Short mmCIF file of C-alpha atoms and ligand atoms in Angstrom, two decimals:
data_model
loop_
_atom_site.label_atom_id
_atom_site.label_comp_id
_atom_site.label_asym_id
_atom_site.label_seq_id
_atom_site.Cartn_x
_atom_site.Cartn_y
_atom_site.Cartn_z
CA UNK A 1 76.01 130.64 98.36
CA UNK A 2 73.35 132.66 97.10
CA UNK A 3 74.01 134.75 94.21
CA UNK A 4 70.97 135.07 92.21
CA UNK A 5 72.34 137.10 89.08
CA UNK A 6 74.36 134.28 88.76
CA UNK A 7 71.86 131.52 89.36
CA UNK A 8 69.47 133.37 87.25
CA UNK A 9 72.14 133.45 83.91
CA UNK A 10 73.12 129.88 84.50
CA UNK A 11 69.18 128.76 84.34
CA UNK A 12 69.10 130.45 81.32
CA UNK A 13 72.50 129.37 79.78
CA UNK A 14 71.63 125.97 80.58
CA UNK A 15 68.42 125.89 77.97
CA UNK A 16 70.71 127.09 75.14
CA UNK A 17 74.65 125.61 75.99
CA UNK A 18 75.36 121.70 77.16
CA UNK A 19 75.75 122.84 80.87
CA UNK A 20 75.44 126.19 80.46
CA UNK A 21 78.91 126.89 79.59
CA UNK A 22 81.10 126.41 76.20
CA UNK A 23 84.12 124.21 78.22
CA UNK A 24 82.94 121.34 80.93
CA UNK A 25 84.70 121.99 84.57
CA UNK A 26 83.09 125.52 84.44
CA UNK A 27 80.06 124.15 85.47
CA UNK A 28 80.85 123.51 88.79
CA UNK A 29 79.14 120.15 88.53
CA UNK A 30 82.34 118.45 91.12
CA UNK A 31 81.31 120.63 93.54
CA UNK A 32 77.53 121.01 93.00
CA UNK A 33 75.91 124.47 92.77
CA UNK A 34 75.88 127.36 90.50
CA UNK A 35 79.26 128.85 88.56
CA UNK A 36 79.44 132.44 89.19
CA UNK A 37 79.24 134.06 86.26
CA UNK A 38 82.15 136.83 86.03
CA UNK A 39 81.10 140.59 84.55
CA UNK A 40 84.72 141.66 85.41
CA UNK A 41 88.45 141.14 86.25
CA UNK A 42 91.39 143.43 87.22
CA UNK A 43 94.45 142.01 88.84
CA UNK A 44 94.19 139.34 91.08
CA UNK A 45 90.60 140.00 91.60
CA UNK A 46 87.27 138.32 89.67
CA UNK A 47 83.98 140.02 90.18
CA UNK A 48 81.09 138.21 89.52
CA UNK A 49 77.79 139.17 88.05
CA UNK A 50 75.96 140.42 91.57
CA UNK A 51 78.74 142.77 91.86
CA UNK A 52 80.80 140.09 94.19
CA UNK A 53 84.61 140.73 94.57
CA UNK A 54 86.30 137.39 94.57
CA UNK A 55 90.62 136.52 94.84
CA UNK A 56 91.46 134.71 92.02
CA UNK A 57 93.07 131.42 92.05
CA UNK A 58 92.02 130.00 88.97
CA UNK A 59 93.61 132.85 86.67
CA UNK A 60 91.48 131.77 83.34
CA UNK A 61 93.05 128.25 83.98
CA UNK A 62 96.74 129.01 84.02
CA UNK A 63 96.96 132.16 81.24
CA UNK A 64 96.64 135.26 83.59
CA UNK A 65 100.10 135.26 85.06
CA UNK A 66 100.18 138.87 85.28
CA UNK A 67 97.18 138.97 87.11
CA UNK A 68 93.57 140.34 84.92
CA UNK A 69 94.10 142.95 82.75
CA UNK A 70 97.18 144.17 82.62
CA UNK A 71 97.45 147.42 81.09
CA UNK A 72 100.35 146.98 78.78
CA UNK A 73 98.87 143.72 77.43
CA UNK A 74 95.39 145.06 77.29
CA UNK A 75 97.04 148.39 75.20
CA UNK A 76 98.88 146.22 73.10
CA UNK A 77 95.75 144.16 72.07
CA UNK A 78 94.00 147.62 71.55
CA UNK A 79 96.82 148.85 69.08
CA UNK A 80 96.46 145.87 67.03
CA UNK A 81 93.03 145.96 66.67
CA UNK A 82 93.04 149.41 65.14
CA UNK A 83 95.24 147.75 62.53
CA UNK A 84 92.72 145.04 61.65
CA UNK A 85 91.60 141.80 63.36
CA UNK A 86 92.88 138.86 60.83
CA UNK A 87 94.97 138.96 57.59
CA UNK A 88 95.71 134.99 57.02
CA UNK A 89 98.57 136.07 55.78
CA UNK A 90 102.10 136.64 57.51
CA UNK A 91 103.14 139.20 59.93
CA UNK A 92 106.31 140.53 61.42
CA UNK A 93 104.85 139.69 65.43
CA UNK A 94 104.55 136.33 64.04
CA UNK A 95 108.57 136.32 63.56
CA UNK A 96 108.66 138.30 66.93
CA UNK A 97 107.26 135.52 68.31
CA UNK A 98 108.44 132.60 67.24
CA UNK A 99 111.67 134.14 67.92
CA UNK A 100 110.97 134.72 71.53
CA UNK A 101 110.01 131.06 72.06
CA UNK A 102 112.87 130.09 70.94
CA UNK A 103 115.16 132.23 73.19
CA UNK A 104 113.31 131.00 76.78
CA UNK A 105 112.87 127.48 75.09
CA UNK A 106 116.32 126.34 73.72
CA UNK A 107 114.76 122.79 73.07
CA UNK A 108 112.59 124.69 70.63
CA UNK A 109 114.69 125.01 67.37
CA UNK A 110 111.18 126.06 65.07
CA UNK A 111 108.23 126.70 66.02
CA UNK A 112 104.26 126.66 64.98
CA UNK A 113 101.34 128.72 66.43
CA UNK A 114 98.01 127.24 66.80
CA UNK A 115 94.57 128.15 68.66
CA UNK A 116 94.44 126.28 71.44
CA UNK A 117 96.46 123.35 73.49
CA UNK A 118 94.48 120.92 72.18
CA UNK A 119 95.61 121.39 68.68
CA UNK A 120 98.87 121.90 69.84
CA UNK A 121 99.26 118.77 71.35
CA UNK A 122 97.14 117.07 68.22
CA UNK A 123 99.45 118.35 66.33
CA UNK A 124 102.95 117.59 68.02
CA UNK A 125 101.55 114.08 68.06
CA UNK A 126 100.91 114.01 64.29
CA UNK A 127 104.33 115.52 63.68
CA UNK A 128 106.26 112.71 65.99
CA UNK A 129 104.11 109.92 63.95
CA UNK A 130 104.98 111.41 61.13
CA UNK A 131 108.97 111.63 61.72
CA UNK A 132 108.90 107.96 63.07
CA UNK A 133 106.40 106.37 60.94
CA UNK A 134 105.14 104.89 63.88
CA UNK A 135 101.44 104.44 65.19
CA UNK A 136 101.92 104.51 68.67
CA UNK A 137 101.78 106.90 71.37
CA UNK A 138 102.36 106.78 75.31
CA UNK A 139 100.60 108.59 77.87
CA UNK A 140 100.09 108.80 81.67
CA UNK A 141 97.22 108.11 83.92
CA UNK A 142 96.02 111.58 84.85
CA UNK A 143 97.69 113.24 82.45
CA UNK A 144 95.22 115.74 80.32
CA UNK A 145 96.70 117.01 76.85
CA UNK A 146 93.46 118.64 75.67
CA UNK A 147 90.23 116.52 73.91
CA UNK A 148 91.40 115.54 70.66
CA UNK A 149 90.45 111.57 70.12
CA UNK A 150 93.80 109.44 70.75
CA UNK A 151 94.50 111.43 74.23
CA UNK A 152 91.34 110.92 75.33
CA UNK A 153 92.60 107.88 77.23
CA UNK A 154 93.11 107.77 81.19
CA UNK A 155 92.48 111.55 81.03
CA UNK A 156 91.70 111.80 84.52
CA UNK A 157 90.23 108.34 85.58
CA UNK A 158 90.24 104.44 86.01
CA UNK A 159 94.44 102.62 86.12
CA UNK A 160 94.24 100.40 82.83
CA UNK A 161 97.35 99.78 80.83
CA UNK A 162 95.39 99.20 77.55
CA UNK A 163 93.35 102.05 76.09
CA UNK A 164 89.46 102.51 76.56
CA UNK A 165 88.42 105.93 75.37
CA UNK A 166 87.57 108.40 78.20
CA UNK A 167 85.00 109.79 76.35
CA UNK A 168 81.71 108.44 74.12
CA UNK A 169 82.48 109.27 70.47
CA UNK A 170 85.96 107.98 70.01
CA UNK A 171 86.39 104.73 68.16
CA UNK A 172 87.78 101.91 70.09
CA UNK A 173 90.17 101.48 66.87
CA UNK A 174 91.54 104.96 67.65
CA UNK A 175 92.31 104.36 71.11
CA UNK A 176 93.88 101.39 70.75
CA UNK A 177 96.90 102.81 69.49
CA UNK A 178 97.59 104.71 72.76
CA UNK A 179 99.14 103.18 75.73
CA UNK A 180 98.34 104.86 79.11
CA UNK A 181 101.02 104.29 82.09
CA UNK A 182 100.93 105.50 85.88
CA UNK A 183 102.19 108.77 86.45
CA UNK A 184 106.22 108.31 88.03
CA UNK A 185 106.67 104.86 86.94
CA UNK A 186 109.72 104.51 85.23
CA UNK A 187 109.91 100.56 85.22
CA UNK A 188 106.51 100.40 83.80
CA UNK A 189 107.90 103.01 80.74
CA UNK A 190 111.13 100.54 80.67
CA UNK A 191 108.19 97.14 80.52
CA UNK A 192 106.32 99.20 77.80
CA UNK A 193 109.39 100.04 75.67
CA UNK A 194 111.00 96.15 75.70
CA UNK A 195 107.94 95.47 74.64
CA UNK A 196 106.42 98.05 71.77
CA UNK A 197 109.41 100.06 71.57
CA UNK A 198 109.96 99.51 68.06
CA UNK A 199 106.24 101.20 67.33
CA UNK A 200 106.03 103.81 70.14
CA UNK A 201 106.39 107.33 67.62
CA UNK A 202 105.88 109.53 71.23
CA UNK A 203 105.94 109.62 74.43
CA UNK A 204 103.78 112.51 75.73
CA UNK A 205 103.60 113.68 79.59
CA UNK A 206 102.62 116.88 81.69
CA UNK A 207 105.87 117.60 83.15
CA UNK A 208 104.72 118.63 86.19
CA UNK A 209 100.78 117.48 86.65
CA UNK A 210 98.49 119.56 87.15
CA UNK A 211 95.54 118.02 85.63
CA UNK A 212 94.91 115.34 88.64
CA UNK A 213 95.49 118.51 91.19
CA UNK A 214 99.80 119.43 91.22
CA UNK A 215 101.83 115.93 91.49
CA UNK A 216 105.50 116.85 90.29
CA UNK A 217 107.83 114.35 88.89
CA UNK A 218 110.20 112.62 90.93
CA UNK A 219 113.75 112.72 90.33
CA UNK A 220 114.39 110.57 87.19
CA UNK A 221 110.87 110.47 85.65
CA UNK A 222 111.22 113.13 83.22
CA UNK A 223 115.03 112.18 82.55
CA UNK A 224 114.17 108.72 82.08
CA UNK A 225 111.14 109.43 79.89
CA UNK A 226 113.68 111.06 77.28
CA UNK A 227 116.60 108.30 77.54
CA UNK A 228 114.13 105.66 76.63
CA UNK A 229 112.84 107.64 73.78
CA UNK A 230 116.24 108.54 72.71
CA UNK A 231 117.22 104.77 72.83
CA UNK A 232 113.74 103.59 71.16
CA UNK A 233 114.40 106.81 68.31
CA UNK A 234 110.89 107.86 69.83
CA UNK A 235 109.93 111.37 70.36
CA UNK A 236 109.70 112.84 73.88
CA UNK A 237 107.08 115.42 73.78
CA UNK A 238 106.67 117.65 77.31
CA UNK A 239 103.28 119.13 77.17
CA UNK A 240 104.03 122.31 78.64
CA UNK A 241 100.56 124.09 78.09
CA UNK A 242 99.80 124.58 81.96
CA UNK A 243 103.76 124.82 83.11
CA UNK A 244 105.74 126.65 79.85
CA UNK A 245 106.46 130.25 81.43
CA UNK A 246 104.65 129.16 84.23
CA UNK A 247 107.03 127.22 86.43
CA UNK A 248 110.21 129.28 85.30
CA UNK A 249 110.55 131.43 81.82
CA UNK A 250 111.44 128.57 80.12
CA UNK A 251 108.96 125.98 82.17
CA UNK A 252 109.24 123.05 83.55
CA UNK A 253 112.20 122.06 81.37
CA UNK A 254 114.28 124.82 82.54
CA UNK A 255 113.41 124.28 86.15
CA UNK A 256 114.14 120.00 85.75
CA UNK A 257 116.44 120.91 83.66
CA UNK A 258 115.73 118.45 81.19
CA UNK A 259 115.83 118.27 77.52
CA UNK A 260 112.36 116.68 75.50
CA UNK A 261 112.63 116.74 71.55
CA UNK A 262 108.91 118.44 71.17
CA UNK A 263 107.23 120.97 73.11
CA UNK A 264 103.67 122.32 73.42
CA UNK A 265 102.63 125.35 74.81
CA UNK A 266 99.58 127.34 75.80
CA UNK A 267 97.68 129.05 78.44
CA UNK A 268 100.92 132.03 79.41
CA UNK A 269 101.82 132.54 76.06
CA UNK A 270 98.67 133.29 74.57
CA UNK A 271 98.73 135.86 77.28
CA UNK A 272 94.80 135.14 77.61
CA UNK A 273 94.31 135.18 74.01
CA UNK A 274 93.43 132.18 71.82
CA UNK A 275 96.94 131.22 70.98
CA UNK A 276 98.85 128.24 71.53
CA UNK A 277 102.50 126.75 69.93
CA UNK A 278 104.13 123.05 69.41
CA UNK A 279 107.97 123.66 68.35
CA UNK A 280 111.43 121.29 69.24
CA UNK A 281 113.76 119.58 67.24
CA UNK A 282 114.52 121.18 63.64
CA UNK A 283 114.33 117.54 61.68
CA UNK A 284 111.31 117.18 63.46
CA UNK A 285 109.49 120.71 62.72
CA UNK A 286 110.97 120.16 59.21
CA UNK A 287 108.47 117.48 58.50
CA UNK A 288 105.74 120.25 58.86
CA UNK A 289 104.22 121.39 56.21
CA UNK A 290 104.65 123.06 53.59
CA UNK A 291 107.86 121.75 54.40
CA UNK A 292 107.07 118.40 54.76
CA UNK A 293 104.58 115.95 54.51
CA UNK A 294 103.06 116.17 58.06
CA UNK A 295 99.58 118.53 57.35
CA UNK A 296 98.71 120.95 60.14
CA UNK A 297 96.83 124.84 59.04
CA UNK A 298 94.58 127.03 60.74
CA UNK A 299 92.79 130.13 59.35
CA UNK A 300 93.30 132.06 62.52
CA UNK A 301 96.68 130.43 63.66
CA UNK A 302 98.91 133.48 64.61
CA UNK A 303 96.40 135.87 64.72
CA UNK A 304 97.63 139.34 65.15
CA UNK A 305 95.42 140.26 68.62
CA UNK A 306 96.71 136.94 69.88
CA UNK A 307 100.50 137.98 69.14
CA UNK A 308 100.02 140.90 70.51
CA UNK A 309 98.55 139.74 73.71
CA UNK A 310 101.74 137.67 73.74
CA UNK A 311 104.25 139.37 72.80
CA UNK A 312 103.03 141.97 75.45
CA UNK A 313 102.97 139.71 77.94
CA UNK A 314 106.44 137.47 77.57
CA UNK A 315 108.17 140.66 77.94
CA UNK A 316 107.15 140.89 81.51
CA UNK A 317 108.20 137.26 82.73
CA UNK A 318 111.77 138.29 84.49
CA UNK A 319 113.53 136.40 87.09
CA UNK A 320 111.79 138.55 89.74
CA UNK A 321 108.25 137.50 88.63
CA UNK A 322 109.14 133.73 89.17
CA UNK A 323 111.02 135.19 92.74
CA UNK A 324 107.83 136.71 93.79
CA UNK A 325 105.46 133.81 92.85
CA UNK A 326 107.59 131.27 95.14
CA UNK A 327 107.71 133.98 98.04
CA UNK A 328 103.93 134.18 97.76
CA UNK A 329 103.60 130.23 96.82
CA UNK A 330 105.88 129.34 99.78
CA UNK A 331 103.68 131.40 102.44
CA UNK A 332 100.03 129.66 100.87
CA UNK A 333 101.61 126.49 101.44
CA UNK A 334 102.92 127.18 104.92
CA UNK A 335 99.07 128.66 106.04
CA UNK A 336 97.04 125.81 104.45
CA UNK A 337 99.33 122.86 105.71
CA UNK A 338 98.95 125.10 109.43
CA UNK A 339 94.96 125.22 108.30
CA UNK A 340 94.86 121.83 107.85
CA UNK A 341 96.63 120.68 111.21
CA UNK A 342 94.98 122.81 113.15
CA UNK A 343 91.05 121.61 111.88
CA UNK A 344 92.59 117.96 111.95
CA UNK A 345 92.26 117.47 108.93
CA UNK A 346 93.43 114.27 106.67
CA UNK A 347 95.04 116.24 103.79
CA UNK A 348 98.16 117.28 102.12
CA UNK A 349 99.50 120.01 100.03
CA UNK A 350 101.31 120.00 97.19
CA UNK A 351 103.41 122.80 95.53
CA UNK A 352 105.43 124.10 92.92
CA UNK A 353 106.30 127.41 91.87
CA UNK A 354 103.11 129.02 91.47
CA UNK A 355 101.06 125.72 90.85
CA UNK A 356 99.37 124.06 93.96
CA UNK A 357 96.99 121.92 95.51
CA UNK A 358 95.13 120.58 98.54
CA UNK A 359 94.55 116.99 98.64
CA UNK A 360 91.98 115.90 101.03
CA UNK A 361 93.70 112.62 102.00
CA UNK A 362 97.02 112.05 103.53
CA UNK A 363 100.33 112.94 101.00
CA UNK A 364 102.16 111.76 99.17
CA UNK A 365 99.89 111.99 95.80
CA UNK A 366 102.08 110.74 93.39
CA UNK A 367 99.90 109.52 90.49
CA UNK A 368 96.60 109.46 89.98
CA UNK A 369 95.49 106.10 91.74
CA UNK A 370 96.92 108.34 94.34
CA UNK A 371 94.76 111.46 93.62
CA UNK A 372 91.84 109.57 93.04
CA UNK A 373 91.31 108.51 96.56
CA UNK A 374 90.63 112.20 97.78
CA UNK A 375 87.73 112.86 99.88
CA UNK A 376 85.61 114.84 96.98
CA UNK A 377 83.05 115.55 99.02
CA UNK A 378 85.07 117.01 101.62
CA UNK A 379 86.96 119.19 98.82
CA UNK A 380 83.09 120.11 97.96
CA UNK A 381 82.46 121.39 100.76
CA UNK A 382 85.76 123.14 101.14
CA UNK A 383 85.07 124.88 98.09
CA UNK A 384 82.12 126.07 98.72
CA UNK A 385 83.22 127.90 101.60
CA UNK A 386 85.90 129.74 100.10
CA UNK A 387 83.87 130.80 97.78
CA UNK A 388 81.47 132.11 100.44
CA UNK A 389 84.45 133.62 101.93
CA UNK A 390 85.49 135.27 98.62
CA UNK A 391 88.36 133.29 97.18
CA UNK A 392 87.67 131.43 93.57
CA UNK A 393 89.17 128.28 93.72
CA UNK A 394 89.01 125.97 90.58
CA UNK A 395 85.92 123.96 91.19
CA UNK A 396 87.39 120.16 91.31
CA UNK A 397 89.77 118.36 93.34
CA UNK A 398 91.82 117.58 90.42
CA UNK A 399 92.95 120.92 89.22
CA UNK A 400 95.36 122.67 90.66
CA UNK A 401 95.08 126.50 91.68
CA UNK A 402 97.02 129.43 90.31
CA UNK A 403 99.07 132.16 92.00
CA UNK A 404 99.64 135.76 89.96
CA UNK A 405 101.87 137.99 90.17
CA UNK A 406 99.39 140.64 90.65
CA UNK A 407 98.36 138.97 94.24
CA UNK A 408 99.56 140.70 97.66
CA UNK A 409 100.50 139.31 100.96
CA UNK A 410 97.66 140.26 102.05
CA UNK A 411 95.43 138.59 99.64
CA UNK A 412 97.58 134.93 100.75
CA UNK A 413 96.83 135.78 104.37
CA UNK A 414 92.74 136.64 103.64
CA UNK A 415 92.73 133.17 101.90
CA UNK A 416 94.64 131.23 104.54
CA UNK A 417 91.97 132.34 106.81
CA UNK A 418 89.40 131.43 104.61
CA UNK A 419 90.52 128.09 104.29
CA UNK A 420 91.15 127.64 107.84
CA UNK A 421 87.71 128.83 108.78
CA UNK A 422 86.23 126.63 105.77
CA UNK A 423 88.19 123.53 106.99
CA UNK A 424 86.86 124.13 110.43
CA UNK A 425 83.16 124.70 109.75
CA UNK A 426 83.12 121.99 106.62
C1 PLP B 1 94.86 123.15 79.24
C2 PLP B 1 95.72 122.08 78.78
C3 PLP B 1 95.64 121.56 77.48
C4 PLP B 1 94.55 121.97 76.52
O1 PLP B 1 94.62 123.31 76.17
P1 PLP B 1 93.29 124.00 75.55
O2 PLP B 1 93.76 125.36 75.17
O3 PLP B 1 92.28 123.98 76.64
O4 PLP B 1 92.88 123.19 74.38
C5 PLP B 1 96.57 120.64 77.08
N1 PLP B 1 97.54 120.21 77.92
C6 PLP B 1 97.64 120.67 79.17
C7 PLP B 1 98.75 120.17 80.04
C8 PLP B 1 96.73 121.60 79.65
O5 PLP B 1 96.82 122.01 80.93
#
């Protein structure tokens, strides 16, 4: 696609950032090319730096619910900033807040706010070693809980049971107190807990997927994740970053209805601010400091632009939203499983809520041995015509794409036929 602003900023971003951009899948390098580089966003629409209007399905990587902009988040964040930018030092939106969590979370009994997931999840981790007294912790294959060291195991590749670090940097020795188990697999939880059980502090899973493309849990995963915990007097931890106030108010947990003992959340309630939040059980939490003996700070934890933004934007998740999002989610599933059939080709989709994905190989994708055997090329190529066709969709076959609430049936029916043409001529 040519786009030469774009091309232009990326040549030059590349001499002065890794890649050219400050986080790794922006790059586009899974699908080859340029990123677009965005000057603008309003609603459900990105515009890019040659002036380009584009739908958005990628929705800043889960936060923009609401659709871009939205004018009583955006005045909220304007208010606050008129009343200064940082304090370190307590506010009342900070109680506000915390307070809110806990009334769409009911697992949540206290609650910290951090940055980002990453330290969110870091931090539950630290908090559930630090309750047990236990070293180790129990991921799945697939499953991405942001880039601190000891989840940086089977974060998106390869089927081992024993931990080799995804990434160059982290230690062997650090690694090798994390287990890594296929998405699903309850027996191979059950193996691992007759086993280790007595040294497992946490158990820590993406309670619907979404970072292998959208694989939901089948019926007993999540329920049996917390019964062996509860047996083992491990901590269940859902990381909830991509699906808290995403897949209902009160996430995927509300939606399962299932119960975990620590939560983490992101992306949503940030409300496209830095902000993130790990909270659960109160003899857990307790253990935080200055409480307890468990360390966790941050200079700009809570910060008042970020509470605002949040604040501002939890307000506006009612029942109807999540109505909405299926209605629209429903009718992009219907057209791209009709798109697919009628190019012939080998795919699937994969759905819920507002969360989906299209899988170029036949369903269903259950883990990620699973999602691992999709034709990237073929998604490649897909991509790039939708983006030719105007429609952002995030740039790898592994991430799933994200319906807003600011999107019109029109703007599902415009994409349908994008993808259909882009299936056909790909
Ligand atoms: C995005 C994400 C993270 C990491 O959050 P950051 O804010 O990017 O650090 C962690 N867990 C899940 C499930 C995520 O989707």
């Amino acid at each position: 696609m040519s786009d030469p602003r774009s091309e232009q900023l990326h040549r030059r971003a590349e001499a002065v950032l890794p890649g050219g951009v400050n986080s790794p899948v922006r790059a586009f390098r899974a699908v080859g090319g340029h990123p677009v580089f965005i000057e603008s966003a309003r609603g459900a629409r990105l515009v890019g730096a040659d002036g380009r209007e584009y739908i958005d399905f990628v929705g800043s990587w889960g936060p923009a619910i609401l659709g871009h902009a939205e004018p009583t988040v955006v005045a909220a964040v304007q208010q606050a900033a008129t009343r200064g930018l940082s304090f370190g030092a307590p506010t009342e939106g900070e109680v506000l807040l915390a307070e809110k969590l806990i009334e769409l979370f009911p697992s949540i009994e206290m609650v910290r706010c951090v940055s980002s997931g990453t330290e969110a999840t870091m931090s539950a981790l630290r908090a559930a070693r630090g309750a047990t007294g236990r070293p180790l912790i129990v991921k799945f294959d697939g499953g991405y809980h942001g880039h601190s060291d000891c989840l940086l195991v089977q974060a998106g590749s390869g089927a081992a049971t024993f931990g080799t670090p995804d990434s160059a940097g982290v230690p062997e020795e650090i690694v090798r107190s994390s287990r890594s188990l296929p998405y699903n697999d309850v027996p191979a939880l059950e193996d691992l807990f007759a086993r280790e059980g007595a040294h497992i502090a946490a158990v820590i899973v993406e309670p619907v997927a979404g970072n292998m493309g959208c694989v939901p849990p089948e019926p007993g995963f999540l329920e049996g994740i917390v019964r062996l915990c509860d047996a083992a007097g491990a901590v269940a931890i859902f990381d909830e970053v991509m699906t808290g106030c995403r897949l209902a108010r009160g996430g995927a947990q509300e939606r399962y209805g299932v119960t975990p003992h620590l939560t983490c959340l992101g992306k949503i309630v940030g409300g496209g601010m830095p902000l993130a939040a790990y909270g659960g059980r109160r003899d857990i939490m307790e253990r935080v400091a200055p409480l307890g003996p468990v360390y966790q700070a941050g200079t700009l934890s809570g910060n008042p632009l970020a509470v605002a933004a949040a604040l501002a934007t939890l307000e506006q998740l009612r029942p109807e939203l999540y109505e909405r999002l299926e209605t629209l989610g429903a009718r992009l599933e219907a057209g791209l499983r009709e798109a697919l059939a009628g190019a012939r080709v080998d795919g699937c989709v994969q759905r819920v809520g507002s969360m989906i994905t299209l899988f170029f190989r036949p369903g269903p994708v259950r883990n990620w041995a699973d999602a691992a055997g999709s034709d990237r090329e073929r998604f490649a190529r897909w991509h790039a015509g939708l983006l030719e066709r105007g429609v952002y969709w995030p740039p790898s076959q592994f991430e799933a794409a994200f319906l807003s609430a600011a999107l019109g049936e029109e703007d599902i029916d415009r994409t349908i036929a994008a993808a259909a043409d882009a299936l056909r001529s790909s």
